[in-house]
Amino acid sequence: MKEWGIKNKIFTISVDNASNNDLAIKLLKETFLKSKRLLLGGALFHVRCAAHILNLIVQDGLHKFEYIIEDVKESVRYINASEARLKKFAEILQQMQIRVRKLIIDCPTCWNSTYDILVAAMKVKDAFPIFAQREVRFLNCPTPDDWIKVEKVLKILEVFYEATHIISGSEYPTSNKFLAVIWRVKEVLNEGAIASDDFIQETVTPMKEKFDKYWGECNLLMAIAAVLDPRFKMKLIEFSFPLIYQREEVDANLAKVKKKLNELYCEYKAMVQSDQTSHSMTDQHPSASGSSGSLGGSSSNVSTQLSGLSRFNQFIKSAETIQPIKSELDVYLEDGVYIIDENAAAHYDALGWWKANELKYRVLSKMAIDILAIPMSTVASESTFSTSGRVLDPYHSKLSVETMQVLICGGDWV
């Protein structure tokens, strides 16, 4: 950080959940706090990769009924391995008036392909027993009870599937989008953990334990980012918190978000006022070289008479020093939420809204730009669902610092 000249520019660091990362971030946080460079006392400094957390949770859930998934996969592989079997299976589908024409073959390292193969297989589940009667070597046909379990699990995985697609991508979404999908994940896990169905409870309980382990560390940032989305403000928090917390916890968590939001705003307000003061001092003491000299090389006298616009600007500056009764944050929250068409929500640009309203919210817009730009996912879409570890070959591990810097900068510029 010192070598690259960014030690005074670090706001947050986003990493996955490896234990060595936890230790590194802890040491970095302690170092930064000694210099008082972190906002909210470093409460937002460590950002855990949301996509990585979801992946870990899903793997815990899939592990509980892995034998059923394997039967479905083997069934699909067996049918797809021969043109004659595919033709026979297609005839069965035609007789049963099922319009699905193709079974999906999964990728072993991506859980989203496992979800896809299960969804596709569910649509033709009634055809498998008939195919088993006609094909004596077909030994992996799932039982009716297996299909019931698959259907139950798919209802849970669907929430993770949609959430991961929203929060992941090669162009990372702004942090305001995360709470809107993650709260639904927590609600589903809470419901599953107390479900009367023993299978669902057994599947969801370890998933919920892992989610809760990280939720407490990332919910504050997600909540603050959601408030800074003009479509949500406090409404999303007031709507979602009663659905994901126990009744006695709702008020405490709402109060915590409001308190931290106000503290963060006050810190930004102090920074903006400090910048304005330094600019004002610069304006009052202009450089001497800027007030003399001409094209001809002879000296010229600069008029000390202020123009009408300059006098008006001075009046505004003195008037603006009077503190308003309501802060920008209060005004922003009291205004109604920004309602847009549901079809346009996927392409909504929260940063663009703050850019357009920068003059109205001079302090709050600076705060929103910093918070919304925090990357809460560290992986691109193609590797989000990977169940295999990252491969570090000998050539990669021998790259010099200079080469690594060239690759990082080059990738960013492209």
mmCIF file of C-alpha atoms in Angstrom:
data_model
loop_
_atom_site.group_PDB
_atom_site.id
_atom_site.type_symbol
_atom_site.label_atom_id
_atom_site.label_comp_id
_atom_site.label_asym_id
_atom_site.label_seq_id
_atom_site.Cartn_x
_atom_site.Cartn_y
_atom_site.Cartn_z
ATOM 1 C CA MET A 1 0.000 0.000 0.000
ATOM 2 C CA LYS A 2 2.863 2.367 0.763
ATOM 3 C CA GLU A 3 4.645 1.432 -2.477
ATOM 4 C CA TRP A 4 1.538 2.147 -4.543
ATOM 5 C CA GLY A 5 0.749 5.324 -2.560
ATOM 6 C CA ILE A 6 -2.720 4.215 -1.464
ATOM 7 C CA LYS A 7 -2.222 3.799 2.287
ATOM 8 C CA ASN A 8 -4.337 6.912 2.985
ATOM 9 C CA LYS A 9 -7.017 5.947 0.462
ATOM 10 C CA ILE A 10 -8.128 2.546 1.798
ATOM 11 C CA PHE A 11 -11.814 2.554 2.745
ATOM 12 C CA THR A 12 -12.675 -1.139 2.885
ATOM 13 C CA ILE A 13 -11.056 -4.448 1.905
ATOM 14 C CA SER A 14 -13.207 -7.210 0.402
ATOM 15 C CA VAL A 15 -11.954 -10.786 0.783
ATOM 16 C CA ASP A 16 -13.324 -14.310 0.938
ATOM 17 C CA ASN A 17 -13.668 -16.154 4.232
ATOM 18 C CA ALA A 18 -10.312 -17.916 4.522
ATOM 19 C CA SER A 19 -8.920 -17.861 8.071
ATOM 20 C CA ASN A 20 -5.592 -16.358 6.952
ATOM 21 C CA ASN A 21 -7.542 -13.457 5.424
ATOM 22 C CA ASP A 22 -9.299 -12.884 8.749
ATOM 23 C CA LEU A 23 -5.953 -12.587 10.521
ATOM 24 C CA ALA A 24 -4.455 -10.321 7.862
ATOM 25 C CA ILE A 25 -7.456 -7.972 7.937
ATOM 26 C CA LYS A 26 -7.370 -7.909 11.750
ATOM 27 C CA LEU A 27 -3.715 -6.797 11.729
ATOM 28 C CA LEU A 28 -4.357 -4.224 8.995
ATOM 29 C CA LYS A 29 -7.336 -2.819 10.869
ATOM 30 C CA GLU A 30 -5.293 -2.384 14.050
ATOM 31 C CA THR A 31 -2.559 -0.619 12.071
ATOM 32 C CA PHE A 32 -4.979 1.756 10.359
ATOM 33 C CA LEU A 33 -6.827 2.581 13.585
ATOM 34 C CA LYS A 34 -3.570 3.807 15.136
ATOM 35 C CA SER A 35 -3.504 6.470 12.436
ATOM 36 C CA LYS A 36 -7.268 7.165 12.805
ATOM 37 C CA ARG A 37 -7.892 6.680 9.097
ATOM 38 C CA LEU A 38 -10.992 4.437 9.314
ATOM 39 C CA LEU A 39 -14.598 5.639 9.432
ATOM 40 C CA LEU A 40 -16.943 4.349 12.134
ATOM 41 C CA GLY A 41 -13.933 2.999 14.001
ATOM 42 C CA GLY A 42 -13.335 0.413 11.279
ATOM 43 C CA ALA A 43 -16.819 -1.129 11.502
ATOM 44 C CA LEU A 44 -17.028 -1.226 7.691
ATOM 45 C CA PHE A 45 -13.377 -2.070 7.003
ATOM 46 C CA HIS A 46 -13.624 -5.859 6.608
ATOM 47 C CA VAL A 47 -16.054 -6.888 3.855
ATOM 48 C CA ARG A 48 -16.731 -10.598 3.407
ATOM 49 C CA CYS A 49 -17.479 -11.826 -0.103
ATOM 50 C CA ALA A 50 -21.242 -12.399 -0.242
ATOM 51 C CA ALA A 51 -21.063 -14.749 -3.229
ATOM 52 C CA HIS A 52 -18.443 -16.886 -1.471
ATOM 53 C CA ILE A 53 -20.626 -17.121 1.646
ATOM 54 C CA LEU A 54 -23.630 -18.223 -0.417
ATOM 55 C CA ASN A 55 -21.507 -20.853 -2.150
ATOM 56 C CA LEU A 56 -20.313 -22.298 1.173
ATOM 57 C CA ILE A 57 -23.862 -22.380 2.523
ATOM 58 C CA VAL A 58 -25.208 -24.192 -0.536
ATOM 59 C CA GLN A 59 -22.438 -26.802 -0.368
ATOM 60 C CA ASP A 60 -23.453 -27.592 3.226
ATOM 61 C CA GLY A 61 -27.060 -27.999 2.103
ATOM 62 C CA LEU A 62 -26.292 -30.154 -0.942
ATOM 63 C CA HIS A 63 -24.093 -32.445 1.136
ATOM 64 C CA LYS A 64 -27.113 -33.669 3.120
ATOM 65 C CA PHE A 65 -28.828 -35.273 0.119
ATOM 66 C CA GLU A 66 -25.824 -35.829 -2.103
ATOM 67 C CA TYR A 67 -26.829 -39.465 -2.731
ATOM 68 C CA ILE A 68 -30.101 -38.334 -4.340
ATOM 69 C CA ILE A 69 -28.347 -35.764 -6.528
ATOM 70 C CA GLU A 70 -25.881 -38.408 -7.640
ATOM 71 C CA ASP A 71 -28.734 -40.746 -8.695
ATOM 72 C CA VAL A 72 -30.302 -37.959 -10.776
ATOM 73 C CA LYS A 73 -26.946 -37.106 -12.374
ATOM 74 C CA GLU A 74 -26.178 -40.746 -13.177
ATOM 75 C CA SER A 75 -29.640 -41.142 -14.692
ATOM 76 C CA VAL A 76 -29.096 -38.140 -16.970
ATOM 77 C CA ARG A 77 -25.586 -39.298 -17.922
ATOM 78 C CA TYR A 78 -26.859 -42.797 -18.727
ATOM 79 C CA ILE A 79 -29.601 -41.500 -21.026
ATOM 80 C CA ASN A 80 -27.333 -38.957 -22.766
ATOM 81 C CA ALA A 81 -24.544 -41.495 -23.316
ATOM 82 C CA SER A 82 -26.345 -43.227 -26.199
ATOM 83 C CA GLU A 83 -28.318 -41.948 -29.175
ATOM 84 C CA ALA A 84 -30.613 -44.977 -28.940
ATOM 85 C CA ARG A 85 -31.391 -44.260 -25.264
ATOM 86 C CA LEU A 86 -32.056 -40.615 -26.043
ATOM 87 C CA LYS A 87 -34.468 -41.626 -28.796
ATOM 88 C CA LYS A 88 -36.232 -44.097 -26.495
ATOM 89 C CA PHE A 89 -36.541 -41.463 -23.740
ATOM 90 C CA ALA A 90 -37.837 -38.897 -26.254
ATOM 91 C CA GLU A 91 -40.544 -41.351 -27.362
ATOM 92 C CA ILE A 92 -41.659 -41.743 -23.757
ATOM 93 C CA LEU A 93 -41.821 -37.950 -23.343
ATOM 94 C CA GLN A 94 -43.880 -37.679 -26.534
ATOM 95 C CA GLN A 95 -46.316 -40.358 -25.348
ATOM 96 C CA MET A 96 -46.719 -38.549 -22.024
ATOM 97 C CA GLN A 97 -47.119 -35.207 -23.856
ATOM 98 C CA ILE A 98 -44.133 -33.693 -22.043
ATOM 99 C CA ARG A 99 -42.560 -30.996 -24.203
ATOM 100 C CA VAL A 100 -39.058 -31.102 -22.717
ATOM 101 C CA ARG A 101 -36.716 -32.403 -25.402
ATOM 102 C CA LYS A 102 -33.311 -32.324 -23.729
ATOM 103 C CA LEU A 103 -31.779 -33.232 -20.368
ATOM 104 C CA ILE A 104 -29.011 -30.969 -19.059
ATOM 105 C CA ILE A 105 -25.595 -32.430 -18.273
ATOM 106 C CA ASP A 106 -24.023 -30.691 -15.283
ATOM 107 C CA CYS A 107 -20.546 -29.294 -14.689
ATOM 108 C CA PRO A 108 -18.988 -31.075 -11.656
ATOM 109 C CA THR A 109 -17.419 -27.891 -10.224
ATOM 110 C CA CYS A 110 -20.446 -25.551 -10.470
ATOM 111 C CA TRP A 111 -23.408 -25.875 -8.129
ATOM 112 C CA ASN A 112 -25.614 -23.720 -10.360
ATOM 113 C CA SER A 113 -25.406 -26.418 -13.026
ATOM 114 C CA THR A 114 -26.500 -28.902 -10.341
ATOM 115 C CA TYR A 115 -29.525 -26.686 -9.738
ATOM 116 C CA ASP A 116 -30.215 -26.560 -13.497
ATOM 117 C CA ILE A 117 -29.970 -30.337 -13.924
ATOM 118 C CA LEU A 118 -32.376 -30.907 -11.012
ATOM 119 C CA VAL A 119 -34.903 -28.397 -12.388
ATOM 120 C CA ALA A 120 -34.772 -29.994 -15.834
ATOM 121 C CA ALA A 121 -35.024 -33.520 -14.406
ATOM 122 C CA MET A 122 -38.024 -32.550 -12.244
ATOM 123 C CA LYS A 123 -39.980 -31.650 -15.381
ATOM 124 C CA VAL A 124 -39.595 -35.208 -16.742
ATOM 125 C CA LYS A 125 -39.533 -37.167 -13.453
ATOM 126 C CA ASP A 126 -42.572 -39.232 -14.453
ATOM 127 C CA ALA A 127 -40.734 -40.533 -17.510
ATOM 128 C CA PHE A 128 -37.836 -42.086 -15.563
ATOM 129 C CA PRO A 129 -39.784 -45.078 -14.083
ATOM 130 C CA ILE A 130 -41.187 -45.946 -17.530
ATOM 131 C CA PHE A 131 -37.709 -45.745 -19.039
ATOM 132 C CA ALA A 132 -36.419 -48.025 -16.251
ATOM 133 C CA GLN A 133 -39.017 -50.650 -17.203
ATOM 134 C CA ARG A 134 -37.802 -50.656 -20.813
ATOM 135 C CA GLU A 135 -34.075 -50.414 -20.044
ATOM 136 C CA VAL A 136 -32.864 -53.253 -17.792
ATOM 137 C CA ARG A 137 -29.421 -51.695 -17.276
ATOM 138 C CA PHE A 138 -30.865 -48.455 -15.952
ATOM 139 C CA LEU A 139 -30.156 -48.924 -12.233
ATOM 140 C CA ASN A 140 -30.046 -45.373 -10.842
ATOM 141 C CA CYS A 141 -33.687 -44.428 -11.249
ATOM 142 C CA PRO A 142 -34.662 -42.060 -8.363
ATOM 143 C CA THR A 143 -37.580 -43.206 -6.231
ATOM 144 C CA PRO A 144 -40.811 -41.206 -5.799
ATOM 145 C CA ASP A 145 -39.622 -40.276 -2.303
ATOM 146 C CA ASP A 146 -36.370 -38.971 -3.804
ATOM 147 C CA TRP A 147 -38.273 -36.681 -6.156
ATOM 148 C CA ILE A 148 -40.293 -35.289 -3.251
ATOM 149 C CA LYS A 149 -37.054 -34.394 -1.470
ATOM 150 C CA VAL A 150 -35.603 -32.853 -4.631
ATOM 151 C CA GLU A 151 -38.692 -30.680 -5.032
ATOM 152 C CA LYS A 152 -38.417 -29.458 -1.422
ATOM 153 C CA VAL A 153 -34.739 -28.607 -1.729
ATOM 154 C CA LEU A 154 -35.214 -26.829 -5.050
ATOM 155 C CA LYS A 155 -37.579 -24.350 -3.380
ATOM 156 C CA ILE A 156 -34.728 -23.407 -1.032
ATOM 157 C CA LEU A 157 -31.985 -23.419 -3.677
ATOM 158 C CA GLU A 158 -34.060 -21.209 -5.969
ATOM 159 C CA VAL A 159 -33.585 -18.278 -3.567
ATOM 160 C CA PHE A 160 -29.799 -18.794 -3.538
ATOM 161 C CA TYR A 161 -29.744 -19.194 -7.316
ATOM 162 C CA GLU A 162 -31.529 -15.878 -7.917
ATOM 163 C CA ALA A 163 -29.516 -14.057 -5.233
ATOM 164 C CA THR A 164 -26.173 -15.187 -6.622
ATOM 165 C CA HIS A 165 -27.062 -14.112 -10.153
ATOM 166 C CA ILE A 166 -28.047 -10.650 -8.926
ATOM 167 C CA ILE A 167 -24.998 -9.998 -6.737
ATOM 168 C CA SER A 168 -22.429 -11.518 -9.109
ATOM 169 C CA GLY A 169 -21.074 -10.541 -12.470
ATOM 170 C CA SER A 170 -18.039 -9.282 -14.316
ATOM 171 C CA GLU A 171 -19.356 -5.754 -13.664
ATOM 172 C CA TYR A 172 -19.997 -5.739 -9.945
ATOM 173 C CA PRO A 173 -23.316 -4.304 -8.771
ATOM 174 C CA THR A 174 -23.338 -1.457 -6.298
ATOM 175 C CA SER A 175 -23.669 -2.459 -2.651
ATOM 176 C CA ASN A 176 -27.240 -1.152 -2.331
ATOM 177 C CA LYS A 177 -28.528 -4.235 -4.184
ATOM 178 C CA PHE A 178 -27.322 -6.796 -1.658
ATOM 179 C CA LEU A 179 -29.736 -6.428 1.255
ATOM 180 C CA ALA A 180 -32.697 -6.612 -1.126
ATOM 181 C CA VAL A 181 -31.776 -10.227 -1.996
ATOM 182 C CA ILE A 182 -29.845 -11.420 1.068
ATOM 183 C CA TRP A 183 -32.668 -10.745 3.537
ATOM 184 C CA ARG A 184 -34.826 -13.192 1.569
ATOM 185 C CA VAL A 185 -32.117 -15.863 1.938
ATOM 186 C CA LYS A 186 -32.085 -15.371 5.708
ATOM 187 C CA GLU A 187 -35.886 -15.546 5.877
ATOM 188 C CA VAL A 188 -35.956 -18.867 3.972
ATOM 189 C CA LEU A 189 -33.262 -20.348 6.219
ATOM 190 C CA ASN A 190 -35.065 -19.179 9.365
ATOM 191 C CA GLU A 191 -38.288 -20.811 8.172
ATOM 192 C CA GLY A 192 -36.536 -24.042 7.176
ATOM 193 C CA ALA A 193 -34.738 -24.369 10.529
ATOM 194 C CA ILE A 194 -38.064 -24.539 12.387
ATOM 195 C CA ALA A 195 -39.982 -26.474 9.728
ATOM 196 C CA SER A 196 -42.073 -29.467 10.792
ATOM 197 C CA ASP A 197 -40.538 -31.499 7.959
ATOM 198 C CA ASP A 198 -37.543 -33.360 9.433
ATOM 199 C CA PHE A 199 -35.739 -33.581 6.087
ATOM 200 C CA ILE A 200 -35.946 -29.814 5.466
ATOM 201 C CA GLN A 201 -34.902 -29.040 9.027
ATOM 202 C CA GLU A 202 -31.921 -31.395 8.808
ATOM 203 C CA THR A 203 -30.867 -29.865 5.472
ATOM 204 C CA VAL A 204 -31.310 -26.198 6.435
ATOM 205 C CA THR A 205 -29.920 -26.173 9.993
ATOM 206 C CA PRO A 206 -26.204 -26.337 9.006
ATOM 207 C CA MET A 207 -26.866 -23.815 6.235
ATOM 208 C CA LYS A 208 -28.407 -21.389 8.716
ATOM 209 C CA GLU A 209 -25.553 -21.816 11.192
ATOM 210 C CA LYS A 210 -23.009 -20.870 8.544
ATOM 211 C CA PHE A 211 -25.091 -17.936 7.306
ATOM 212 C CA ASP A 212 -25.583 -16.530 10.820
ATOM 213 C CA LYS A 213 -21.832 -16.792 11.412
ATOM 214 C CA TYR A 214 -21.232 -14.115 8.751
ATOM 215 C CA TRP A 215 -24.528 -12.208 8.741
ATOM 216 C CA GLY A 216 -23.723 -10.204 11.867
ATOM 217 C CA GLU A 217 -20.533 -8.874 10.283
ATOM 218 C CA CYS A 218 -22.002 -7.749 6.968
ATOM 219 C CA ASN A 219 -25.582 -6.708 7.733
ATOM 220 C CA LEU A 220 -24.587 -3.190 8.896
ATOM 221 C CA LEU A 221 -22.882 -2.323 5.616
ATOM 222 C CA MET A 222 -25.726 -3.846 3.602
ATOM 223 C CA ALA A 223 -28.286 -1.874 5.633
ATOM 224 C CA ILE A 224 -26.476 1.474 5.286
ATOM 225 C CA ALA A 225 -25.997 0.877 1.551
ATOM 226 C CA ALA A 226 -29.705 0.059 1.168
ATOM 227 C CA VAL A 227 -30.681 3.294 2.950
ATOM 228 C CA LEU A 228 -28.577 5.217 0.421
ATOM 229 C CA ASP A 229 -30.634 3.745 -2.420
ATOM 230 C CA PRO A 230 -33.411 6.321 -3.088
ATOM 231 C CA ARG A 231 -35.771 3.446 -3.959
ATOM 232 C CA PHE A 232 -35.386 1.909 -0.484
ATOM 233 C CA LYS A 233 -34.243 4.436 2.155
ATOM 234 C CA MET A 234 -35.386 3.147 5.579
ATOM 235 C CA LYS A 235 -38.426 1.394 4.101
ATOM 236 C CA LEU A 236 -36.592 -1.779 3.046
ATOM 237 C CA ILE A 237 -35.061 -2.148 6.518
ATOM 238 C CA GLU A 238 -38.387 -1.484 8.239
ATOM 239 C CA PHE A 239 -39.994 -4.088 5.973
ATOM 240 C CA SER A 240 -37.329 -6.819 6.086
ATOM 241 C CA PHE A 241 -36.036 -6.702 9.679
ATOM 242 C CA PRO A 242 -39.340 -7.882 11.257
ATOM 243 C CA LEU A 243 -39.266 -10.836 8.848
ATOM 244 C CA ILE A 244 -35.710 -11.984 9.630
ATOM 245 C CA TYR A 245 -35.292 -11.106 13.320
ATOM 246 C CA GLN A 246 -37.072 -12.158 16.484
ATOM 247 C CA ARG A 247 -39.566 -9.568 17.724
ATOM 248 C CA GLU A 248 -37.322 -8.442 20.590
ATOM 249 C CA GLU A 249 -34.348 -7.986 18.201
ATOM 250 C CA VAL A 250 -36.062 -5.814 15.581
ATOM 251 C CA ASP A 251 -36.013 -2.492 17.468
ATOM 252 C CA ALA A 252 -32.409 -2.981 18.629
ATOM 253 C CA ASN A 253 -31.170 -3.647 15.072
ATOM 254 C CA LEU A 254 -33.162 -0.734 13.622
ATOM 255 C CA ALA A 255 -31.728 1.574 16.279
ATOM 256 C CA LYS A 256 -28.201 0.331 15.549
ATOM 257 C CA VAL A 257 -28.511 1.093 11.828
ATOM 258 C CA LYS A 258 -29.922 4.582 12.480
ATOM 259 C CA LYS A 259 -27.204 5.360 15.024
ATOM 260 C CA LYS A 260 -24.333 4.237 12.778
ATOM 261 C CA LEU A 261 -25.875 6.023 9.791
ATOM 262 C CA ASN A 262 -25.968 9.311 11.711
ATOM 263 C CA GLU A 263 -22.419 8.809 13.013
ATOM 264 C CA LEU A 264 -21.155 8.168 9.494
ATOM 265 C CA TYR A 265 -22.951 11.251 8.177
ATOM 266 C CA CYS A 266 -21.423 13.413 10.926
ATOM 267 C CA GLU A 267 -17.940 12.164 10.036
ATOM 268 C CA TYR A 268 -18.475 13.000 6.368
ATOM 269 C CA LYS A 269 -19.913 16.394 7.266
ATOM 270 C CA ALA A 270 -16.798 17.195 9.285
ATOM 271 C CA MET A 271 -14.579 16.153 6.355
ATOM 272 C CA VAL A 272 -16.531 18.285 3.868
ATOM 273 C CA GLN A 273 -16.416 21.319 6.163
ATOM 274 C CA SER A 274 -12.684 20.817 6.616
ATOM 275 C CA ASP A 275 -12.213 20.749 2.826
ATOM 276 C CA GLN A 276 -14.339 23.882 2.422
ATOM 277 C CA THR A 277 -12.280 25.689 5.049
ATOM 278 C CA SER A 278 -9.004 24.814 3.329
ATOM 279 C CA HIS A 279 -10.403 25.944 -0.040
ATOM 280 C CA SER A 280 -11.624 29.177 1.514
ATOM 281 C CA MET A 281 -8.150 29.893 2.921
ATOM 282 C CA THR A 282 -6.668 29.294 -0.523
ATOM 283 C CA ASP A 283 -9.182 31.680 -2.124
ATOM 284 C CA GLN A 284 -8.405 34.417 0.421
ATOM 285 C CA HIS A 285 -4.617 34.152 -0.187
ATOM 286 C CA PRO A 286 -4.138 33.763 -3.946
ATOM 287 C CA SER A 287 -0.735 33.249 -5.433
ATOM 288 C CA ALA A 288 1.167 36.455 -6.106
ATOM 289 C CA SER A 289 2.270 35.189 -9.508
ATOM 290 C CA GLY A 290 -1.321 34.973 -10.628
ATOM 291 C CA SER A 291 -1.980 38.691 -10.090
ATOM 292 C CA SER A 292 0.790 40.235 -12.155
ATOM 293 C CA GLY A 293 2.247 40.037 -15.621
ATOM 294 C CA SER A 294 0.758 40.450 -19.088
ATOM 295 C CA LEU A 295 1.277 39.276 -22.632
ATOM 296 C CA GLY A 296 3.519 42.175 -23.364
ATOM 297 C CA GLY A 297 5.727 41.481 -20.384
ATOM 298 C CA SER A 298 4.916 44.766 -18.639
ATOM 299 C CA SER A 299 3.306 44.849 -15.222
ATOM 300 C CA SER A 300 -0.430 45.558 -14.918
ATOM 301 C CA ASN A 301 -2.487 46.550 -11.919
ATOM 302 C CA VAL A 302 -5.305 44.171 -10.944
ATOM 303 C CA SER A 303 -8.473 45.886 -9.771
ATOM 304 C CA THR A 304 -9.341 45.277 -6.132
ATOM 305 C CA GLN A 305 -12.990 46.142 -6.814
ATOM 306 C CA LEU A 306 -15.133 42.993 -6.420
ATOM 307 C CA SER A 307 -17.608 42.184 -9.176
ATOM 308 C CA GLY A 308 -21.280 41.764 -8.450
ATOM 309 C CA LEU A 309 -21.033 37.982 -8.757
ATOM 310 C CA SER A 310 -18.025 37.832 -6.410
ATOM 311 C CA ARG A 311 -19.859 39.857 -3.760
ATOM 312 C CA PHE A 312 -22.883 37.570 -4.113
ATOM 313 C CA ASN A 313 -20.661 34.479 -3.708
ATOM 314 C CA GLN A 314 -19.223 35.937 -0.509
ATOM 315 C CA PHE A 315 -22.758 36.544 0.766
ATOM 316 C CA ILE A 316 -23.721 32.927 0.024
ATOM 317 C CA LYS A 317 -20.634 31.582 1.793
ATOM 318 C CA SER A 318 -21.416 33.596 4.931
ATOM 319 C CA ALA A 319 -25.078 32.576 4.808
ATOM 320 C CA GLU A 320 -24.182 28.905 4.360
ATOM 321 C CA THR A 321 -22.207 28.923 7.615
ATOM 322 C CA ILE A 322 -25.525 29.082 9.483
ATOM 323 C CA GLN A 323 -26.427 25.501 10.338
ATOM 324 C CA PRO A 324 -29.819 24.378 8.961
ATOM 325 C CA ILE A 325 -32.383 22.969 11.369
ATOM 326 C CA LYS A 326 -32.521 19.692 9.460
ATOM 327 C CA SER A 327 -29.498 17.812 8.169
ATOM 328 C CA GLU A 328 -29.208 16.528 4.604
ATOM 329 C CA LEU A 329 -29.740 13.014 5.945
ATOM 330 C CA ASP A 330 -33.020 14.015 7.631
ATOM 331 C CA VAL A 331 -34.253 15.762 4.475
ATOM 332 C CA TYR A 332 -33.319 12.759 2.324
ATOM 333 C CA LEU A 333 -35.078 10.256 4.596
ATOM 334 C CA GLU A 334 -38.208 12.402 4.920
ATOM 335 C CA ASP A 335 -38.642 12.613 1.144
ATOM 336 C CA GLY A 336 -40.669 9.807 -0.412
ATOM 337 C CA VAL A 337 -38.930 6.818 -1.956
ATOM 338 C CA TYR A 338 -38.058 6.969 -5.639
ATOM 339 C CA ILE A 339 -40.477 4.624 -7.415
ATOM 340 C CA ILE A 340 -39.451 3.130 -10.759
ATOM 341 C CA ASP A 341 -40.929 0.544 -13.103
ATOM 342 C CA GLU A 342 -40.153 -3.034 -12.045
ATOM 343 C CA ASN A 343 -38.768 -3.884 -15.490
ATOM 344 C CA ALA A 344 -36.252 -1.033 -15.223
ATOM 345 C CA ALA A 345 -35.069 -2.047 -11.729
ATOM 346 C CA ALA A 346 -32.337 -4.359 -13.065
ATOM 347 C CA HIS A 347 -30.678 -1.460 -14.886
ATOM 348 C CA TYR A 348 -31.223 1.166 -12.203
ATOM 349 C CA ASP A 349 -28.117 3.258 -11.480
ATOM 350 C CA ALA A 350 -28.081 4.503 -7.886
ATOM 351 C CA LEU A 351 -24.745 6.276 -8.403
ATOM 352 C CA GLY A 352 -26.266 8.127 -11.356
ATOM 353 C CA TRP A 353 -29.094 9.368 -9.119
ATOM 354 C CA TRP A 354 -26.613 10.735 -6.576
ATOM 355 C CA LYS A 355 -24.618 12.384 -9.348
ATOM 356 C CA ALA A 356 -27.758 14.151 -10.535
ATOM 357 C CA ASN A 357 -28.594 15.275 -6.961
ATOM 358 C CA GLU A 358 -25.056 16.205 -5.943
ATOM 359 C CA LEU A 359 -25.875 19.905 -5.530
ATOM 360 C CA LYS A 360 -28.853 19.201 -3.275
ATOM 361 C CA TYR A 361 -26.994 16.707 -1.061
ATOM 362 C CA ARG A 362 -23.404 17.958 -0.976
ATOM 363 C CA VAL A 363 -22.353 15.895 2.053
ATOM 364 C CA LEU A 364 -24.639 12.906 1.639
ATOM 365 C CA SER A 365 -23.697 12.432 -2.028
ATOM 366 C CA LYS A 366 -20.009 12.055 -1.115
ATOM 367 C CA MET A 367 -20.936 9.509 1.521
ATOM 368 C CA ALA A 368 -23.209 7.618 -0.886
ATOM 369 C CA ILE A 369 -20.534 7.471 -3.603
ATOM 370 C CA ASP A 370 -18.061 5.849 -1.191
ATOM 371 C CA ILE A 371 -20.542 3.377 0.336
ATOM 372 C CA LEU A 372 -22.244 2.266 -2.894
ATOM 373 C CA ALA A 373 -18.895 1.629 -4.593
ATOM 374 C CA ILE A 374 -17.813 -0.957 -2.008
ATOM 375 C CA PRO A 375 -17.451 -4.360 -3.752
ATOM 376 C CA MET A 376 -19.289 -6.942 -1.650
ATOM 377 C CA SER A 377 -18.414 -9.757 -4.034
ATOM 378 C CA THR A 378 -14.864 -10.675 -5.041
ATOM 379 C CA VAL A 379 -15.594 -13.199 -7.776
ATOM 380 C CA ALA A 380 -16.750 -12.921 -11.377
ATOM 381 C CA SER A 381 -19.887 -14.682 -12.581
ATOM 382 C CA GLU A 382 -18.113 -17.614 -14.223
ATOM 383 C CA SER A 383 -16.365 -18.618 -10.963
ATOM 384 C CA THR A 384 -19.098 -17.741 -8.477
ATOM 385 C CA PHE A 385 -20.509 -21.250 -8.301
ATOM 386 C CA SER A 386 -17.237 -23.151 -8.450
ATOM 387 C CA THR A 387 -16.864 -25.964 -5.920
ATOM 388 C CA SER A 388 -13.222 -26.585 -6.803
ATOM 389 C CA GLY A 389 -10.282 -24.655 -5.397
ATOM 390 C CA ARG A 390 -8.406 -22.047 -7.392
ATOM 391 C CA VAL A 391 -5.461 -23.575 -9.240
ATOM 392 C CA LEU A 392 -2.118 -21.816 -8.688
ATOM 393 C CA ASP A 393 0.363 -23.323 -11.147
ATOM 394 C CA PRO A 394 4.182 -22.968 -10.842
ATOM 395 C CA TYR A 395 4.287 -20.314 -13.589
ATOM 396 C CA HIS A 396 1.682 -18.168 -11.881
ATOM 397 C CA SER A 397 3.349 -18.379 -8.478
ATOM 398 C CA LYS A 398 6.719 -17.234 -9.920
ATOM 399 C CA LEU A 399 5.441 -13.915 -11.297
ATOM 400 C CA SER A 400 7.485 -10.929 -10.180
ATOM 401 C CA VAL A 401 5.942 -7.954 -8.391
ATOM 402 C CA GLU A 402 6.405 -5.805 -11.500
ATOM 403 C CA THR A 403 4.686 -8.347 -13.778
ATOM 404 C CA MET A 404 1.832 -8.734 -11.315
ATOM 405 C CA GLN A 405 1.350 -4.965 -11.214
ATOM 406 C CA VAL A 406 1.303 -4.796 -15.024
ATOM 407 C CA LEU A 407 -1.346 -7.555 -15.165
ATOM 408 C CA ILE A 408 -3.541 -5.917 -12.512
ATOM 409 C CA CYS A 409 -3.347 -2.450 -14.087
ATOM 410 C CA GLY A 410 -3.709 -3.837 -17.615
ATOM 411 C CA GLY A 411 -6.784 -5.848 -16.671
ATOM 412 C CA ASP A 412 -8.326 -2.813 -14.996
ATOM 413 C CA TRP A 413 -7.657 -0.548 -17.991
ATOM 414 C CA VAL A 414 -9.092 -3.059 -20.462
#
